[in-house]
Tab-separated table of C-alpha atoms in Angstrom:
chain	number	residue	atom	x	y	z
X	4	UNK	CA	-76.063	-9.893	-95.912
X	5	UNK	CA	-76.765	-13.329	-94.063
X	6	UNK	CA	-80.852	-13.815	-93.730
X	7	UNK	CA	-81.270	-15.859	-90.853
X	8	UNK	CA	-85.223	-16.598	-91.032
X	9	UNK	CA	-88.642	-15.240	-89.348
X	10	UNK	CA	-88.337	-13.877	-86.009
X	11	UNK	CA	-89.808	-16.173	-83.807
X	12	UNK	CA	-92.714	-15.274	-81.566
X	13	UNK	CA	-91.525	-14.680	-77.931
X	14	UNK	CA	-94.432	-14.980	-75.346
X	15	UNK	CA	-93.822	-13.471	-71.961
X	16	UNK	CA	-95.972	-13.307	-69.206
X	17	UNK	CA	-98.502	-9.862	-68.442
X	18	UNK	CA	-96.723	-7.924	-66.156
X	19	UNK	CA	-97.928	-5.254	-63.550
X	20	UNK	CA	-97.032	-2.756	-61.637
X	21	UNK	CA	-98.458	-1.639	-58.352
X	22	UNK	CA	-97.520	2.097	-57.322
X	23	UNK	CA	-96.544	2.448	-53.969
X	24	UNK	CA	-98.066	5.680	-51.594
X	25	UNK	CA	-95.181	6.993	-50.732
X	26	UNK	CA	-91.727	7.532	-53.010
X	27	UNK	CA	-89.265	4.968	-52.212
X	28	UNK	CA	-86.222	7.358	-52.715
X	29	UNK	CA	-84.894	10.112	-55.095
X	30	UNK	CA	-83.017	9.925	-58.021
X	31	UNK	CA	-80.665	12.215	-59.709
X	32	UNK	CA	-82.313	14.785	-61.415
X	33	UNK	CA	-79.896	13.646	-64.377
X	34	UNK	CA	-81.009	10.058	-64.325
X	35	UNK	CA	-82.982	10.696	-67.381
X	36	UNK	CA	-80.418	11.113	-70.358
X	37	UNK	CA	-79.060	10.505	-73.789
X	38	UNK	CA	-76.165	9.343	-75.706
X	39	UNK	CA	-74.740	10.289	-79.077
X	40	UNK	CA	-72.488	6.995	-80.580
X	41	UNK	CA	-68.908	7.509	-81.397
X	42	UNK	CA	-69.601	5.494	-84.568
X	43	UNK	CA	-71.200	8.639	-85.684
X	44	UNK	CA	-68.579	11.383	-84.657
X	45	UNK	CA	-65.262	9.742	-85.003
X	46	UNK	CA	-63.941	9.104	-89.155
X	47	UNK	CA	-64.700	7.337	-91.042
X	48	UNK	CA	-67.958	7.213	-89.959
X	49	UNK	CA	-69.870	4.124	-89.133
X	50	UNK	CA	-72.745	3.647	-88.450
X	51	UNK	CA	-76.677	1.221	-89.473
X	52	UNK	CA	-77.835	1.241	-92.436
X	53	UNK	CA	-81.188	1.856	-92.386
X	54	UNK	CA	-82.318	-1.282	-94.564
X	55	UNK	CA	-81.142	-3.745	-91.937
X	56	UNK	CA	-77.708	-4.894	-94.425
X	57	UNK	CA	-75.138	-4.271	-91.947
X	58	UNK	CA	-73.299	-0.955	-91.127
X	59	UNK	CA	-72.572	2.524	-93.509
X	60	UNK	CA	-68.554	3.428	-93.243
X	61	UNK	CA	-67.861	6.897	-94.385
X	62	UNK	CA	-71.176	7.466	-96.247
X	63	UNK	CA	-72.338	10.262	-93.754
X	64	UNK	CA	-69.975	13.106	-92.335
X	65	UNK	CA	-68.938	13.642	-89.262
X	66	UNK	CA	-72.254	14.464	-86.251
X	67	UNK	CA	-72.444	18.415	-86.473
X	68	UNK	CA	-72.324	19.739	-82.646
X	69	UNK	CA	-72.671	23.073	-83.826
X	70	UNK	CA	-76.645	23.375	-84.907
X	71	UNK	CA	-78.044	25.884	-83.166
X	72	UNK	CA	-81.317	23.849	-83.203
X	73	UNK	CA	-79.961	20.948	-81.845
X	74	UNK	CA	-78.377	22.806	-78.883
X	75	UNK	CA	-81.339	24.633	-77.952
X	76	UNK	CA	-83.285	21.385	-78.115
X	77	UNK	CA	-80.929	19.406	-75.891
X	78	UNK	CA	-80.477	22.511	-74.054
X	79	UNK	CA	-84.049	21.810	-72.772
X	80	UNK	CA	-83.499	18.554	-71.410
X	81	UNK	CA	-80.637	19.835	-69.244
X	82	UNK	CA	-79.225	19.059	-66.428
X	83	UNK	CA	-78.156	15.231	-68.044
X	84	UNK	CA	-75.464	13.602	-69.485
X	85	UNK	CA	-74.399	13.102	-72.911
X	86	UNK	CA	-72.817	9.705	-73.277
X	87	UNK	CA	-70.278	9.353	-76.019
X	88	UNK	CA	-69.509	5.806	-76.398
X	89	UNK	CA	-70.985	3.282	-78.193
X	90	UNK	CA	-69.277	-0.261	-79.966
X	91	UNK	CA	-66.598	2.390	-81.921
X	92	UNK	CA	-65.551	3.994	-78.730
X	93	UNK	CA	-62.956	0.475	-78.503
X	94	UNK	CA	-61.765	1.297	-82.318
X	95	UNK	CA	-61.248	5.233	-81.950
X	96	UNK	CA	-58.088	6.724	-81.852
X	97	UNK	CA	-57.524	10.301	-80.186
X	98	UNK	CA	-55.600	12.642	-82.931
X	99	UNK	CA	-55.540	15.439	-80.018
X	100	UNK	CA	-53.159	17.702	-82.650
X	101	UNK	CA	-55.819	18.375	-85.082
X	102	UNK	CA	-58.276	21.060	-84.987
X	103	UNK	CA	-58.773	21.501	-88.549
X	104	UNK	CA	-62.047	20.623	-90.685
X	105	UNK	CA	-60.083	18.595	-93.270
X	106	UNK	CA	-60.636	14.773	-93.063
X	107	UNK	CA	-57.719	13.215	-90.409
X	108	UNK	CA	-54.817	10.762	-91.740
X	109	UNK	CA	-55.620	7.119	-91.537
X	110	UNK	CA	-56.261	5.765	-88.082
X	111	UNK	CA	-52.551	3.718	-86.216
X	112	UNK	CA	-52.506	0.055	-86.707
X	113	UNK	CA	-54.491	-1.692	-84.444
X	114	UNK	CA	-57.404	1.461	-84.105
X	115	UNK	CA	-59.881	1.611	-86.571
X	116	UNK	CA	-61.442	5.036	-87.025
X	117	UNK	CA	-59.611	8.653	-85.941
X	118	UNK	CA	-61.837	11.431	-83.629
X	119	UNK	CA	-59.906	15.210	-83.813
X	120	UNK	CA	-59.086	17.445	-81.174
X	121	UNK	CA	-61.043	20.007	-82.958
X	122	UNK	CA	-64.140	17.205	-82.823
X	123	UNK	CA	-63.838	17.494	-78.719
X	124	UNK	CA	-63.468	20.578	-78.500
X	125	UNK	CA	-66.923	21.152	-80.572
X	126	UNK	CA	-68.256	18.732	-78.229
X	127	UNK	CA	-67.188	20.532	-75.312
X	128	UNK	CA	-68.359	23.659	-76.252
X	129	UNK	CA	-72.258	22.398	-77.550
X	130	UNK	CA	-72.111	20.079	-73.599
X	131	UNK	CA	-71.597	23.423	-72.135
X	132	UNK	CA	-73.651	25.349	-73.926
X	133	UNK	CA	-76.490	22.831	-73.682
X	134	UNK	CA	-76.250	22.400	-69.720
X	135	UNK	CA	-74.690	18.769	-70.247
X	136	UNK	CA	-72.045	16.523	-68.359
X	137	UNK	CA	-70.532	14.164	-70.433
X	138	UNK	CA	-69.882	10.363	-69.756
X	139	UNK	CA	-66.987	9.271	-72.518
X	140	UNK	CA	-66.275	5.603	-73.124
X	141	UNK	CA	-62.703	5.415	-73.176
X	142	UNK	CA	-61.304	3.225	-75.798
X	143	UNK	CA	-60.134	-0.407	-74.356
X	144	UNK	CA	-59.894	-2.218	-77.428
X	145	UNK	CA	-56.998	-4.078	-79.481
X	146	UNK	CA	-55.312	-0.838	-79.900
X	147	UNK	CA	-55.090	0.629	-76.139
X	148	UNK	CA	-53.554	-2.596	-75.687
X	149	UNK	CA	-50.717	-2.702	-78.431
X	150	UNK	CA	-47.201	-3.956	-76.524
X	151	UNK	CA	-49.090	-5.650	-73.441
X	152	UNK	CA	-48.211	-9.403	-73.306
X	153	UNK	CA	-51.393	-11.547	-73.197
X	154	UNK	CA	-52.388	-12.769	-69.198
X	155	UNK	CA	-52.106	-15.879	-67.568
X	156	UNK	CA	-55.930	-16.535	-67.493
X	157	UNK	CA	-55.850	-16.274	-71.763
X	158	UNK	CA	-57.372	-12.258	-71.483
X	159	UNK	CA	-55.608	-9.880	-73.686
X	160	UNK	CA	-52.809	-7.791	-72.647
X	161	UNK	CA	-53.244	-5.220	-69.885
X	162	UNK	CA	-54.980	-1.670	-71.030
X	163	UNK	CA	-52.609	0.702	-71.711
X	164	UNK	CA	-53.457	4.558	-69.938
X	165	UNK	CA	-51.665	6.361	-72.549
X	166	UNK	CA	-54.148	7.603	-74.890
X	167	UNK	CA	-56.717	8.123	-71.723
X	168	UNK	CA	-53.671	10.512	-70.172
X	169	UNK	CA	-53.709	12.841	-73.056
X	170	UNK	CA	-57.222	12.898	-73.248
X	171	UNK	CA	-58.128	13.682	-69.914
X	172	UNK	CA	-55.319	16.141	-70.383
X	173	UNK	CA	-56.857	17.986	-73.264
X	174	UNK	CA	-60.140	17.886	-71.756
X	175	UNK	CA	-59.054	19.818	-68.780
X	176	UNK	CA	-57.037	22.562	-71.021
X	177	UNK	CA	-59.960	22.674	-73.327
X	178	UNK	CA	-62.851	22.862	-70.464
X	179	UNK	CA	-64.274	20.152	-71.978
X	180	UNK	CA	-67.200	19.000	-69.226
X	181	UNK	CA	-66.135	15.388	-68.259
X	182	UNK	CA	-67.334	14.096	-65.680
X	183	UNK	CA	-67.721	10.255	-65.991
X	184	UNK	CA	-65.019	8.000	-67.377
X	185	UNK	CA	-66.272	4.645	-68.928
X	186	UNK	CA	-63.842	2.161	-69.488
X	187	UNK	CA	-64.968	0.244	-72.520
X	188	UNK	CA	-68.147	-1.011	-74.428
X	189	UNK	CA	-70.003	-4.109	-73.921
X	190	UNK	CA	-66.507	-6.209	-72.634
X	191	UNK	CA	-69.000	-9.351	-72.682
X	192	UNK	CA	-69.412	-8.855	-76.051
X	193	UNK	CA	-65.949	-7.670	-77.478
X	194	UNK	CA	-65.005	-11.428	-78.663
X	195	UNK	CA	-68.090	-11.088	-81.404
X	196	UNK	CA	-67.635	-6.946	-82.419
X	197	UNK	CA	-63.439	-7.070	-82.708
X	198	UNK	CA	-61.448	-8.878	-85.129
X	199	UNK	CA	-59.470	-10.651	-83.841
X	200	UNK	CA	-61.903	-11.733	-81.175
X	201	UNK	CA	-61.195	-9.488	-77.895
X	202	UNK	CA	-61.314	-11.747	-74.960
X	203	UNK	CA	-61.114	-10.218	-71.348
X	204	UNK	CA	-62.120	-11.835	-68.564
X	205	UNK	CA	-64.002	-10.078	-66.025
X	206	UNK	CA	-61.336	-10.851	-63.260
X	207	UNK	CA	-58.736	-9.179	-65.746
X	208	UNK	CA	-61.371	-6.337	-66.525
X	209	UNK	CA	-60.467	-5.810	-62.493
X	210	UNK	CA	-57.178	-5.029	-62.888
X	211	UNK	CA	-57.651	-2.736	-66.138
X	212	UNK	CA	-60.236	-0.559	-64.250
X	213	UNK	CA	-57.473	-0.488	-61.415
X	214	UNK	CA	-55.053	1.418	-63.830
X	215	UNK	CA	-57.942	3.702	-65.082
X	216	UNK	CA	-58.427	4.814	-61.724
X	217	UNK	CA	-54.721	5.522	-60.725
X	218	UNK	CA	-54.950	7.631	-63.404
X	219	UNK	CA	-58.123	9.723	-62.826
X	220	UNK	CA	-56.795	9.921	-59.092
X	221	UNK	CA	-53.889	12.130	-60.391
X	222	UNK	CA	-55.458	13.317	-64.073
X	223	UNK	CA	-59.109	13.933	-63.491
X	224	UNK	CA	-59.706	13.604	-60.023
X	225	UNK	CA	-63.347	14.773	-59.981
X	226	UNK	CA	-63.995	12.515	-62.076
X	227	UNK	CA	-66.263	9.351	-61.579
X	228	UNK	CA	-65.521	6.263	-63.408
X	229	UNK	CA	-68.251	3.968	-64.855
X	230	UNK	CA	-68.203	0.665	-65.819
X	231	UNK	CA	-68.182	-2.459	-67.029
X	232	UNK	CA	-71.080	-1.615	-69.458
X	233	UNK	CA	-72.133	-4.942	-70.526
X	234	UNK	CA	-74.520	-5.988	-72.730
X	235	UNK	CA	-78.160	-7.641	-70.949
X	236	UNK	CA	-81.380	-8.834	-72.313
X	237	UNK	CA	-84.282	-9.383	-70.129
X	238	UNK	CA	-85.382	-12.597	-71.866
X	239	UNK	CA	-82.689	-13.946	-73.251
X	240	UNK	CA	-79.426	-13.086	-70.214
X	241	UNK	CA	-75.786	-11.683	-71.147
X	242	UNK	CA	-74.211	-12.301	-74.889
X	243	UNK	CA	-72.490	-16.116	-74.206
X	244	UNK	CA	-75.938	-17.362	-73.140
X	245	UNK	CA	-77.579	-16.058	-76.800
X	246	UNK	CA	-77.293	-19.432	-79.049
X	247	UNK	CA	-77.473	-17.632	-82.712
X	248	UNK	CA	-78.117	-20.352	-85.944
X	249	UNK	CA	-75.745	-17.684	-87.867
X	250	UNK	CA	-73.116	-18.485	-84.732
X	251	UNK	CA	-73.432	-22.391	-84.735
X	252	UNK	CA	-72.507	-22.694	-87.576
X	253	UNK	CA	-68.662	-21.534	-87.235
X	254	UNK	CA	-66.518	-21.563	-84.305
X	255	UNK	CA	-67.680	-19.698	-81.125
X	256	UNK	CA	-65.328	-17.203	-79.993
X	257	UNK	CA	-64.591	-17.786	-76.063
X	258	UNK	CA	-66.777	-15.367	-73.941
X	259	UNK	CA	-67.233	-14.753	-70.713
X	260	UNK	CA	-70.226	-15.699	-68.936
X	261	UNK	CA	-71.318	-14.383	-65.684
X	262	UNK	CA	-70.116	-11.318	-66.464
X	263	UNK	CA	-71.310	-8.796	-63.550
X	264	UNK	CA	-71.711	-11.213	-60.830
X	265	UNK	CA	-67.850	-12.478	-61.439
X	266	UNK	CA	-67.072	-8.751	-61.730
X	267	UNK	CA	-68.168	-7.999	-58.392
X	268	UNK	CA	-65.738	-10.732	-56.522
X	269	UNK	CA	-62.976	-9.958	-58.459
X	270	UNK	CA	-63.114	-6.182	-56.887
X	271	UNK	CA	-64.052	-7.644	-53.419
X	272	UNK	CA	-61.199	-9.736	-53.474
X	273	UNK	CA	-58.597	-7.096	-54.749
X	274	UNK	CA	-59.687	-4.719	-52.628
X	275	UNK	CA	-59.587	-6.745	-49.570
X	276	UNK	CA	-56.026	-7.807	-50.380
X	277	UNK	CA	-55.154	-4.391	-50.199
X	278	UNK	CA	-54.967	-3.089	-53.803
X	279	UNK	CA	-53.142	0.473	-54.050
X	280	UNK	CA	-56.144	2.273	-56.726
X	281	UNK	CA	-59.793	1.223	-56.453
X	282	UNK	CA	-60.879	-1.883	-58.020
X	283	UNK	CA	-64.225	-1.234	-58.859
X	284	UNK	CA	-66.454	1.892	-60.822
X	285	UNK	CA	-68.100	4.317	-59.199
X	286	UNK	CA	-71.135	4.128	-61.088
X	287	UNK	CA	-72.311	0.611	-62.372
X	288	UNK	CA	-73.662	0.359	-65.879
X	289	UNK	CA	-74.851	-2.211	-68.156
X	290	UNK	CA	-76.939	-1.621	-71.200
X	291	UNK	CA	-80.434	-3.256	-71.055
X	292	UNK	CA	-81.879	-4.287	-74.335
X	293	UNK	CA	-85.840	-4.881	-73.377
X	294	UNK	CA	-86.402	-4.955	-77.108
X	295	UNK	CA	-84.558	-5.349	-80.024
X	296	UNK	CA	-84.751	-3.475	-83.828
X	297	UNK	CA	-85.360	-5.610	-86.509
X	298	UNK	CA	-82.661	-4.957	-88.349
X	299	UNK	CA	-80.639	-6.902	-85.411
X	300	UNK	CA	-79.611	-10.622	-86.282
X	301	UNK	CA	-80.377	-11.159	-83.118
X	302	UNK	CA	-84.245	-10.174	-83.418
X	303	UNK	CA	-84.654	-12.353	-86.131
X	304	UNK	CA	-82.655	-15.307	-83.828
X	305	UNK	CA	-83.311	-15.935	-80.979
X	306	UNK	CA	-85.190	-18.468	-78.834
X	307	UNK	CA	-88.793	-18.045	-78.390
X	308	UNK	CA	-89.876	-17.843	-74.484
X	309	UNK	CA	-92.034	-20.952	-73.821
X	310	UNK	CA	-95.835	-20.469	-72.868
């Protein structure tokens, strides 16, 4: 794998924090939970290698939901959620037919890795067990887009609902605890994780989340939706501000910068023109990176903070 030099040193300034007498509000006694990655659940599997070279495909099987340690552990961290998503949740392809333990057939062209039915309904059964609600990232990648014509502002074609309506579907047949609905991973990042680059601009994001919604209203309608999920660090912004050696030296993919703030006028405006399904998510996520493993290129990359 590519070595791209010593990490340099970042220096921030101390920070404190001053607690106030009295609580400023309340927050959901679920606030506080944890996520299993698709990467790890859906087959092949793929997932880090633990010496920093890049990723492990199919050297691990499938995560086990059925330990009874494990669901007596997370059992005791109940009520939360269990997030399912991850950077494979936009390669994953739903084979909702197959309950068996024997390895599923290749994933369709245009999806890279295959999750069962039989995998959900494990997962349904240990989020129940447990005392868990589950937040699955839908898959918005190359795949749920197969067909769709490419837009006008260069964003790939419109996200197809298809796979999402048998899913939320099987989850209500299967009482599988679903409760939040995220549409994608990191759709800052996709241009740099997805081959060919993914480009979606947030303004097109819009309208996708639109046609998620329309379908929750009449699939899952108890359902929240989450979204857009992208990708933040403290010191260093969103993914098209990061300036990586290893990236300079080839072609940039486009990205889209701004990403939230761009996000937010895009539903404000389709929303005030009278759009027919909600335009934004009911629950706003992005993932917040405050540090960084170092077997990520982009530990070993980036700028160092000036005194």
């Amino acid at each position: 794998s590519e070595r791209l030099g010593p990490r340099p040193t970042m220096r921030l300034p101390p920070t404190s924090v001053t607690a106030a007498k009295s609580p400023a509000g309340t927050i959901d006694e679920r606030y506080l939970s944890f996520c299993v990655d698709l990467g790890m659940i859906a087959q092949p599997t793929r997932f880090w290698n633990p010496d920093g070279s890049g990723e492990t495909v199919g050297e691990r099987p499938p995560f086990d939901f059925s330990r009874p340690r494990l669901r007596r552990l997370c059992g005791a961290l109940s009520p939360a959620y269990l997030r399912v998503g991850g950077t494979e949740a936009d390669r994953v392809y739903y084979a909702l037919e197959q309950r068996g333990s024997q390895p599923p057939p290749p994933a369709p062209a245009g999806y890279g890795t295959v999750v069962t039915g039989g995998q959900l309904i494990a997962m349904g059964e240990f989020a129940r067990e447990a005392g868990l609600e589950i937040s699955l990232t839908l898959n918005a990648g190359w795949g749920s887009r197969a067909g769709s014509a490419p837009r006008p502002d260069g964003s790939a074609g419109a996200w197809r609902p298809d796979q999402a309506v048998e899913l939320m579907r099987f989850a209500e047949e299967h009482s599988i605890p679903i409760s939040v609905y995220e549409l994608g991973n990191e759709p800052n990042a996709w241009p740099l994780f997805h081959s060919p680059p993914l480009f979606v601009t947030p303004e097109s994001y819009v309208a996708d989340l639109a046609a998620l919604a329309a379908v929750r209203d009449v699939e899952a309608p108890a359902a929240r939706l989450s979204g857009p999920g992208t990708a933040f660090w403290p010191a260093i912004g969103e993914v098209p501000t990061l300036l990586l050696p290893s990236l300079l030296r080839r072609r940039l993919p486009r990205l889209a910068s701004s990403f939230l703030p761009r996000l937010a006028a895009a539903s404000a405006a389709a929303e005030a023109g009278g759009a027919p399904s909600p335009c934004r998510a009911d629950i706003l996520s992005w993932h917040y990176y405050p540090a960084l493993s170092d077997r990520s290129p982009l530990a070993r990359a980036h700028p160092a903070t000036p005194p």
